[in-house]
mmCIF file of C-alpha atoms in Angstrom:
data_model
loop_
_atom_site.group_PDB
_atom_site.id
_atom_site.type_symbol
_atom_site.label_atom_id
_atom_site.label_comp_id
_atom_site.label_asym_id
_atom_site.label_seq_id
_atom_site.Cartn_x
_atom_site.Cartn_y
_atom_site.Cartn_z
ATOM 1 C CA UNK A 1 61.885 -1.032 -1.226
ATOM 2 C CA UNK A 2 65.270 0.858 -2.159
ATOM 3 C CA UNK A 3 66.921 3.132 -0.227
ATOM 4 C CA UNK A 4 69.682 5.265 -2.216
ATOM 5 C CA UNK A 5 72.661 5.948 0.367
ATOM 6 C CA UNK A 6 73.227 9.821 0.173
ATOM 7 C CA UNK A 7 76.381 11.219 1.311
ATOM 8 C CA UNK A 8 76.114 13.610 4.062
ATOM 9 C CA UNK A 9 77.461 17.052 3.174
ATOM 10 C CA UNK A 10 79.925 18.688 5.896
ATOM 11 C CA UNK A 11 78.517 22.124 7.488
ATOM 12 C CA UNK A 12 80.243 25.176 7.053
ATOM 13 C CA UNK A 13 81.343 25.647 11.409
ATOM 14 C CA UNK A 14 84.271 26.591 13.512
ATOM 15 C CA UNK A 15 85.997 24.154 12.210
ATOM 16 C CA UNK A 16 86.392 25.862 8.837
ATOM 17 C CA UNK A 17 88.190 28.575 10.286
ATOM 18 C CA UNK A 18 91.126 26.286 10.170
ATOM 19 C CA UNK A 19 91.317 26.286 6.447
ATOM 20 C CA UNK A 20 90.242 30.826 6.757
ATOM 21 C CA UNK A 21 93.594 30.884 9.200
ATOM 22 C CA UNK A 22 95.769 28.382 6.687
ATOM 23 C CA UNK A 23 95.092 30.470 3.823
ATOM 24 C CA UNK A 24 95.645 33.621 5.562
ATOM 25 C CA UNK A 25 98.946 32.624 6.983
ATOM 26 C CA UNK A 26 100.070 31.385 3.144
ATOM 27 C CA UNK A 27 99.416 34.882 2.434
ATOM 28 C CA UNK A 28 100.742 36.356 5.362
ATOM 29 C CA UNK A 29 103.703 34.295 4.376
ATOM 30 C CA UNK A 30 104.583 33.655 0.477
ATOM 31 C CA UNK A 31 106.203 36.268 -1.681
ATOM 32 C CA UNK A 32 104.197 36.545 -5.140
ATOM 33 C CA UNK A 33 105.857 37.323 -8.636
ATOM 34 C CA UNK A 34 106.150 40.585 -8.344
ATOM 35 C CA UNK A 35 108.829 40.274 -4.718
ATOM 36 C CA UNK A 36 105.877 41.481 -2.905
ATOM 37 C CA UNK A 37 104.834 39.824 0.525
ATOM 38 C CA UNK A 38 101.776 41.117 1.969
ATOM 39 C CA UNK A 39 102.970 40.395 5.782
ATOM 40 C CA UNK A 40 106.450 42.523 5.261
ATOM 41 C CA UNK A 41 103.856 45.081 4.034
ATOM 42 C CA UNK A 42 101.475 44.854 7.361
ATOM 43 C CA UNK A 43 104.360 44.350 9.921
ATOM 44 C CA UNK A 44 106.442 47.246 8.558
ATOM 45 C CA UNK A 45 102.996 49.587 8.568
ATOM 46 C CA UNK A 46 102.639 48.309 12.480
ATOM 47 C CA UNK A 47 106.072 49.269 13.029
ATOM 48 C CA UNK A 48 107.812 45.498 13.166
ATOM 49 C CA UNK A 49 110.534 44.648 11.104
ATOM 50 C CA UNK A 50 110.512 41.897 8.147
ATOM 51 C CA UNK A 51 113.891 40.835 8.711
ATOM 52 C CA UNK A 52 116.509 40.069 11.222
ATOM 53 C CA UNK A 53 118.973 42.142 9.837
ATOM 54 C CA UNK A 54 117.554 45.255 7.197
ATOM 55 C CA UNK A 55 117.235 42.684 4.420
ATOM 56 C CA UNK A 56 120.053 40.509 4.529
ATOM 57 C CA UNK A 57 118.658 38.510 8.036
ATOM 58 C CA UNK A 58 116.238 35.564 8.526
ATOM 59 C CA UNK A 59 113.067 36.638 7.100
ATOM 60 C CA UNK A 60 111.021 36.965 10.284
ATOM 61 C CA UNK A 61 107.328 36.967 8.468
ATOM 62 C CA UNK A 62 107.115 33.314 8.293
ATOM 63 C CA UNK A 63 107.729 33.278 12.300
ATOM 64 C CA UNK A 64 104.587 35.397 12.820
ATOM 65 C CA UNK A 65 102.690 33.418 10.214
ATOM 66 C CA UNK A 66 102.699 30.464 12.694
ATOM 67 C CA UNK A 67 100.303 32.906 14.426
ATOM 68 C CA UNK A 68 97.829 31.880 11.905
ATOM 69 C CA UNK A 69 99.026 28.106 11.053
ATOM 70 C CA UNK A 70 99.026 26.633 14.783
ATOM 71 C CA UNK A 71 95.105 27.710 15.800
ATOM 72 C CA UNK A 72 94.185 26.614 12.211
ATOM 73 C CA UNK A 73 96.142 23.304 13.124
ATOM 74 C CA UNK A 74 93.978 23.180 16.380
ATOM 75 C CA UNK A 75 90.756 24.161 15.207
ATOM 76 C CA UNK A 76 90.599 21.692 12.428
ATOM 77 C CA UNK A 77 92.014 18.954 14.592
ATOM 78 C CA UNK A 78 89.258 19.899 17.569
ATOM 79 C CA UNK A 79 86.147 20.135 14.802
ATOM 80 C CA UNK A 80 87.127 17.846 11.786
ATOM 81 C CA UNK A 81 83.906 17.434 10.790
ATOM 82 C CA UNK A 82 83.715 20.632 9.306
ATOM 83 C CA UNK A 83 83.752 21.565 5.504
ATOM 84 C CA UNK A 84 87.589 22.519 5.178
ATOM 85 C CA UNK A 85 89.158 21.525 8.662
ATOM 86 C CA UNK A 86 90.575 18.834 7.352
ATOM 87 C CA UNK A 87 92.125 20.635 4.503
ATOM 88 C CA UNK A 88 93.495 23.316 7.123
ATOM 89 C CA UNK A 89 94.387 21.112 9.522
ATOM 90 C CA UNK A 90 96.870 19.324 7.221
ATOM 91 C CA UNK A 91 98.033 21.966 4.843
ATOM 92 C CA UNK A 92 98.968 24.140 8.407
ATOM 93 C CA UNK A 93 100.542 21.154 10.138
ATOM 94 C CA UNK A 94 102.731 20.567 6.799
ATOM 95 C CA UNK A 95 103.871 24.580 6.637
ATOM 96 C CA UNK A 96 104.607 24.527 10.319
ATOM 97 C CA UNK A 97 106.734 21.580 10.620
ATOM 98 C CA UNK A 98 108.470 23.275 7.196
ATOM 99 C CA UNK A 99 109.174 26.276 8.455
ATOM 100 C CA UNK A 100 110.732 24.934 11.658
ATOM 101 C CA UNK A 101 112.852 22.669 9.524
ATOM 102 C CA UNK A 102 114.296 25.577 7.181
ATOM 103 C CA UNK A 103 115.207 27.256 10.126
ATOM 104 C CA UNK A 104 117.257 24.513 11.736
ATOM 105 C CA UNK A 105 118.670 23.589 8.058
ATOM 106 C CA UNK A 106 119.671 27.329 8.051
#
C-alpha cells in the first residue's frame, strides 16, 4: 500500500500577527507616490510631530514604526509555525536593523 506524503498547511494563529504588525508598520512608515505618509497623517491628528525640526529634521515616523516592527519581530520568532510569522519575522527584523543603520549613517 501507498501512502502519498501531504504537506501540512500552517494555521492562521498569533503568530500571524507578526506579518498584520510588519505590514502595518511599512505603512505606518513609507511615503507613497503622491508624498503622502499615512503615519505623519495619524501622529499630526494625535498631536505629535512628523519631524524633528518642522520639515527639515529627522523624519521621526519611522522611530514610532519600530512600535509595530519589534512585537512583529517577537511574535513571529515566539510562534513560527504560523502562516506568515516567518514572513514578518524577517521582513521586520530587516526594516529594524535598516532604520537603525540610516540613522547612524545620518
Amino acid at each position: 500500500m501507498t501512502t502519498i506524503a501531504c504537506k501540512k498547511t500552517k494555521d492562521i494563529g498569533v503568530g500571524s500577527l507578526s506579518f498584520v504588525l510588519c505590514i502595518i508598520g511599512i505603512l505606518f512608515t513609507f511615503r507613497f507616490a503622491n508624498k503622502f505618509c499615512i503615519g505623519d497623517s495619524i501622529l499630526n491628528n494625535i498631536g505629535l510631530s512628523a519631524w524633528s525640526n518642522g520639515d527639515t529634521g529627522i523624519h521621526l515616523t519611522m522611530f514610532y514604526s519600530v512600535i509595530f516592527f519589534i512585537p512583529s519581530f517577537i511574535i513571529g520568532h515566539i510562534h513560527p509555525d504560523n502562516r506568515g510569522a516567518k514572513t514578518g519575522e524577517i521582513i521586520s527584523g530587516f526594516l529594524s536593523v535598516l532604520i537603525i543603520y540610516l540613522f547612524l549613517v545620518k
